[in-house]
PDB file of C-alpha atoms in Angstrom:
ATOM      1  CA  MET R 840      93.793 109.893  85.838  1.00  0.00           C
ATOM      2  CA  ARG R 841      92.418 108.769  82.537  1.00  0.00           C
ATOM      3  CA  VAL R 842      92.971 110.984  79.492  1.00  0.00           C
ATOM      4  CA  ASP R 843      90.686 110.922  76.463  1.00  0.00           C
ATOM      5  CA  THR R 844      93.181 111.060  73.595  1.00  0.00           C
ATOM      6  CA  ALA R 845      90.619 112.608  71.242  1.00  0.00           C
ATOM      7  CA  THR R 846      89.649 115.532  73.493  1.00  0.00           C
ATOM      8  CA  GLY R 847      92.535 115.741  75.972  1.00  0.00           C
ATOM      9  CA  GLU R 848      90.004 115.681  78.814  1.00  0.00           C
ATOM     10  CA  SER R 849      91.220 113.986  81.991  1.00  0.00           C
ATOM     11  CA  THR R 850      89.145 112.320  84.685  1.00  0.00           C
ATOM     12  CA  ARG R 851      90.153 110.803  88.006  1.00  0.00           C
ATOM     13  CA  LEU R 852      89.674 107.040  88.157  1.00  0.00           C
ATOM     14  CA  PRO R 853      87.328 105.792  90.882  1.00  0.00           C
ATOM     15  CA  GLN R 854      89.078 103.606  93.445  1.00  0.00           C
ATOM     16  CA  PRO R 855      88.242 101.697  96.635  1.00  0.00           C
ATOM     17  CA  ASP R 856      88.460 103.718  99.859  1.00  0.00           C
ATOM     18  CA  THR R 857      91.225 101.378 101.053  1.00  0.00           C
ATOM     19  CA  VAL R 858      93.541 102.274  98.151  1.00  0.00           C
ATOM     20  CA  VAL R 859      95.977 105.218  98.426  1.00  0.00           C
ATOM     21  CA  THR R 860      97.343 106.402  95.076  1.00  0.00           C
ATOM     22  CA  GLY R 861      98.603 109.878  95.973  1.00  0.00           C
ATOM     23  CA  GLY R 862     102.232 110.919  95.706  1.00  0.00           C
ATOM     24  CA  ILE R 863     103.105 108.857  92.624  1.00  0.00           C
ATOM     25  CA  ASP R 864     106.386 110.080  91.144  1.00  0.00           C
ATOM     26  CA  GLY R 865     106.838 107.488  88.424  1.00  0.00           C
ATOM     27  CA  LEU R 866     104.176 105.448  86.641  1.00  0.00           C
ATOM     28  CA  TYR R 867     104.701 102.520  84.271  1.00  0.00           C
ATOM     29  CA  TRP R 868     102.463 100.174  82.261  1.00  0.00           C
ATOM     30  CA  HIS R 869     103.294  96.488  82.777  1.00  0.00           C
ATOM     31  CA  GLU R 870     101.213  93.501  81.661  1.00  0.00           C
ATOM     32  CA  GLY R 871      97.885  95.318  82.030  1.00  0.00           C
ATOM     33  CA  ASP R 872      98.661  96.955  85.385  1.00  0.00           C
ATOM     34  CA  LEU R 873     100.195 100.238  86.431  1.00  0.00           C
ATOM     35  CA  ILE R 874     103.404 100.149  88.457  1.00  0.00           C
ATOM     36  CA  GLY R 875     103.882 103.256  90.584  1.00  0.00           C
ATOM     37  CA  VAL R 876     106.639 104.745  92.704  1.00  0.00           C
ATOM     38  CA  GLN R 877     105.113 106.624  95.638  1.00  0.00           C
ATOM     39  CA  ASN R 878     106.993 109.190  97.702  1.00  0.00           C
ATOM     40  CA  VAL R 879     106.527 112.509  99.507  1.00  0.00           C
ATOM     41  CA  THR R 880     102.897 112.014 100.657  1.00  0.00           C
ATOM     42  CA  ASN R 881     103.391 108.364 101.639  1.00  0.00           C
ATOM     43  CA  PRO R 882     106.380 106.482 102.939  1.00  0.00           C
ATOM     44  CA  GLY R 883     108.325 105.629  99.788  1.00  0.00           C
ATOM     45  CA  ARG R 884     107.180 102.418  98.165  1.00  0.00           C
ATOM     46  CA  VAL R 885     106.612 100.659  94.842  1.00  0.00           C
ATOM     47  CA  VAL R 886     103.053  99.518  94.095  1.00  0.00           C
ATOM     48  CA  ARG R 887     101.094  97.570  91.477  1.00  0.00           C
ATOM     49  CA  ILE R 888      97.743  99.167  90.618  1.00  0.00           C
ATOM     50  CA  ALA R 889      95.232  96.747  89.118  1.00  0.00           C
ATOM     51  CA  LEU R 890      92.641  98.234  86.765  1.00  0.00           C
ATOM     52  CA  THR R 891      89.196  96.914  85.823  1.00  0.00           C
ATOM     53  CA  ASP R 892      86.440  97.848  83.408  1.00  0.00           C
ATOM     54  CA  LYS R 893      88.747  98.535  80.469  1.00  0.00           C
ATOM     55  CA  GLY R 894      90.893 100.816  82.590  1.00  0.00           C
ATOM     56  CA  THR R 895      88.047 102.979  83.832  1.00  0.00           C
ATOM     57  CA  ARG R 896      88.521 102.231  87.548  1.00  0.00           C
ATOM     58  CA  ILE R 897      91.156 101.083  90.023  1.00  0.00           C
ATOM     59  CA  ALA R 898      90.397  97.644  91.435  1.00  0.00           C
ATOM     60  CA  ASP R 899      93.250  97.086  93.875  1.00  0.00           C
ATOM     61  CA  LEU R 900      96.722  98.116  94.972  1.00  0.00           C
ATOM     62  CA  THR R 901      99.518  95.742  95.994  1.00  0.00           C
ATOM     63  CA  VAL R 902     102.739  96.896  97.657  1.00  0.00           C
ATOM     64  CA  LEU R 903     105.691  95.355  95.796  1.00  0.00           C
ATOM     65  CA  GLN R 904     108.394  97.049  97.889  1.00  0.00           C
ATOM     66  CA  SER R 905     107.641  98.799 101.168  1.00  0.00           C
ATOM     67  CA  HIS R 906     109.354 101.806 102.676  1.00  0.00           C
ATOM     68  CA  HIS R 907     111.280  99.439 104.960  1.00  0.00           C
ATOM     69  CA  HIS R 908     113.976  98.900 102.320  1.00  0.00           C
ATOM     70  CA  PRO R 909     117.229 100.204 103.859  1.00  0.00           C
ATOM     71  CA  ASP R 910     118.120 102.236 100.747  1.00  0.00           C
ATOM     72  CA  PHE R 911     114.747 103.966 100.317  1.00  0.00           C
ATOM     73  CA  ASP R 912     114.932 107.716 100.927  1.00  0.00           C
ATOM     74  CA  GLU R 913     112.480 109.385  98.529  1.00  0.00           C
ATOM     75  CA  PRO R 914     112.448 106.708  95.797  1.00  0.00           C
ATOM     76  CA  THR R 915     111.787 108.059  92.338  1.00  0.00           C
ATOM     77  CA  THR R 916     111.837 107.194  88.664  1.00  0.00           C
ATOM     78  CA  GLY R 917     113.075 103.950  87.171  1.00  0.00           C
ATOM     79  CA  THR R 918     112.803 101.596  84.233  1.00  0.00           C
ATOM     80  CA  ILE R 919     111.389  98.120  83.663  1.00  0.00           C
ATOM     81  CA  ALA R 920     113.823  95.419  82.572  1.00  0.00           C
ATOM     82  CA  ASN R 921     114.105  91.686  83.218  1.00  0.00           C
ATOM     83  CA  ARG R 922     110.707  91.510  84.994  1.00  0.00           C
ATOM     84  CA  ALA R 923     111.730  94.107  87.582  1.00  0.00           C
ATOM     85  CA  LEU R 924     111.370  97.836  88.095  1.00  0.00           C
ATOM     86  CA  HIS R 925     114.853  99.247  88.582  1.00  0.00           C
ATOM     87  CA  VAL R 926     114.157 102.339  90.669  1.00  0.00           C
ATOM     88  CA  ILE R 927     116.346 105.072  92.119  1.00  0.00           C
ATOM     89  CA  GLY R 928     115.865 104.304  95.795  1.00  0.00           C
ATOM     90  CA  ASN R 929     117.424 107.389  97.318  1.00  0.00           C
ATOM     91  CA  SER R 930     116.746 110.613  95.445  1.00  0.00           C
ATOM     92  CA  TYR R 931     117.062 112.566  98.711  1.00  0.00           C
ATOM     93  CA  ALA R 932     114.556 115.101  97.367  1.00  0.00           C
ATOM     94  CA  GLY R 933     113.333 115.714 100.912  1.00  0.00           C
ATOM     95  CA  HIS R 934     116.796 116.895 101.953  1.00  0.00           C
ATOM     96  CA  TYR R 935     116.725 120.015  99.736  1.00  0.00           C
ATOM     97  CA  GLN R 936     115.950 123.182 101.691  1.00  0.00           C
ATOM     98  CA  PRO R 937     114.172 126.293 100.333  1.00  0.00           C
ATOM     99  CA  ASP R 938     117.498 128.145 100.172  1.00  0.00           C
ATOM    100  CA  GLY R 939     119.056 125.392  98.028  1.00  0.00           C
ATOM    101  CA  ALA R 940     121.121 123.912 100.852  1.00  0.00           C
ATOM    102  CA  ILE R 941     121.045 120.176 101.497  1.00  0.00           C
ATOM    103  CA  LYS R 942     120.035 119.078 104.993  1.00  0.00           C
ATOM    104  CA  ASN R 943     122.355 116.487 106.594  1.00  0.00           C
ATOM    105  CA  SER R 944     124.529 116.279 103.483  1.00  0.00           C
ATOM    106  CA  ALA R 945     127.211 114.296 105.338  1.00  0.00           C
ATOM    107  CA  ASP R 946     124.690 111.457 105.806  1.00  0.00           C
ATOM    108  CA  LEU R 947     123.926 111.033 102.084  1.00  0.00           C
ATOM    109  CA  LYS R 948     125.172 107.919 100.260  1.00  0.00           C
ATOM    110  CA  GLY R 949     125.755 107.259  96.563  1.00  0.00           C
ATOM    111  CA  THR R 950     122.796 106.570  94.287  1.00  0.00           C
ATOM    112  CA  ALA R 951     121.111 103.241  95.029  1.00  0.00           C
ATOM    113  CA  VAL R 952     119.331 101.491  92.153  1.00  0.00           C
ATOM    114  CA  ILE R 953     116.998  98.813  93.505  1.00  0.00           C
ATOM    115  CA  ALA R 954     115.491  96.008  91.407  1.00  0.00           C
ATOM    116  CA  VAL R 955     111.904  95.431  92.544  1.00  0.00           C
ATOM    117  CA  PRO R 956     110.542  92.138  91.128  1.00  0.00           C
ATOM    118  CA  LEU R 957     107.222  92.601  89.293  1.00  0.00           C
ATOM    119  CA  ARG R 958     105.682  89.423  90.676  1.00  0.00           C
ATOM    120  CA  ARG R 959     101.964  88.815  90.849  1.00  0.00           C
TER     121      ARG R 959
END
């Protein structure tokens, strides 16, 4: 989404059909690109979203860390430091049940913070 700061109006950025940007649960600006943490609607992963045309469209998406990381279980928010996104790899958000119980709670591990290099 692009937001006009003068009017507050938001518009969805056009993107190639091959790019999937849904399910982003953390979005960061880094050296002219957007770094996103995707979960829920996609297998959890960290992506770099390249913009073109002064930020008016999405040009490309590169996976920086796939869902194959052993500590990824609903990755979520993080912070950028030392040329890496330090992301919470296992929020376990998908384990919460409608009644507030936690599914398979005995299988949960401590919080894993994963440093994903922001390479080009």
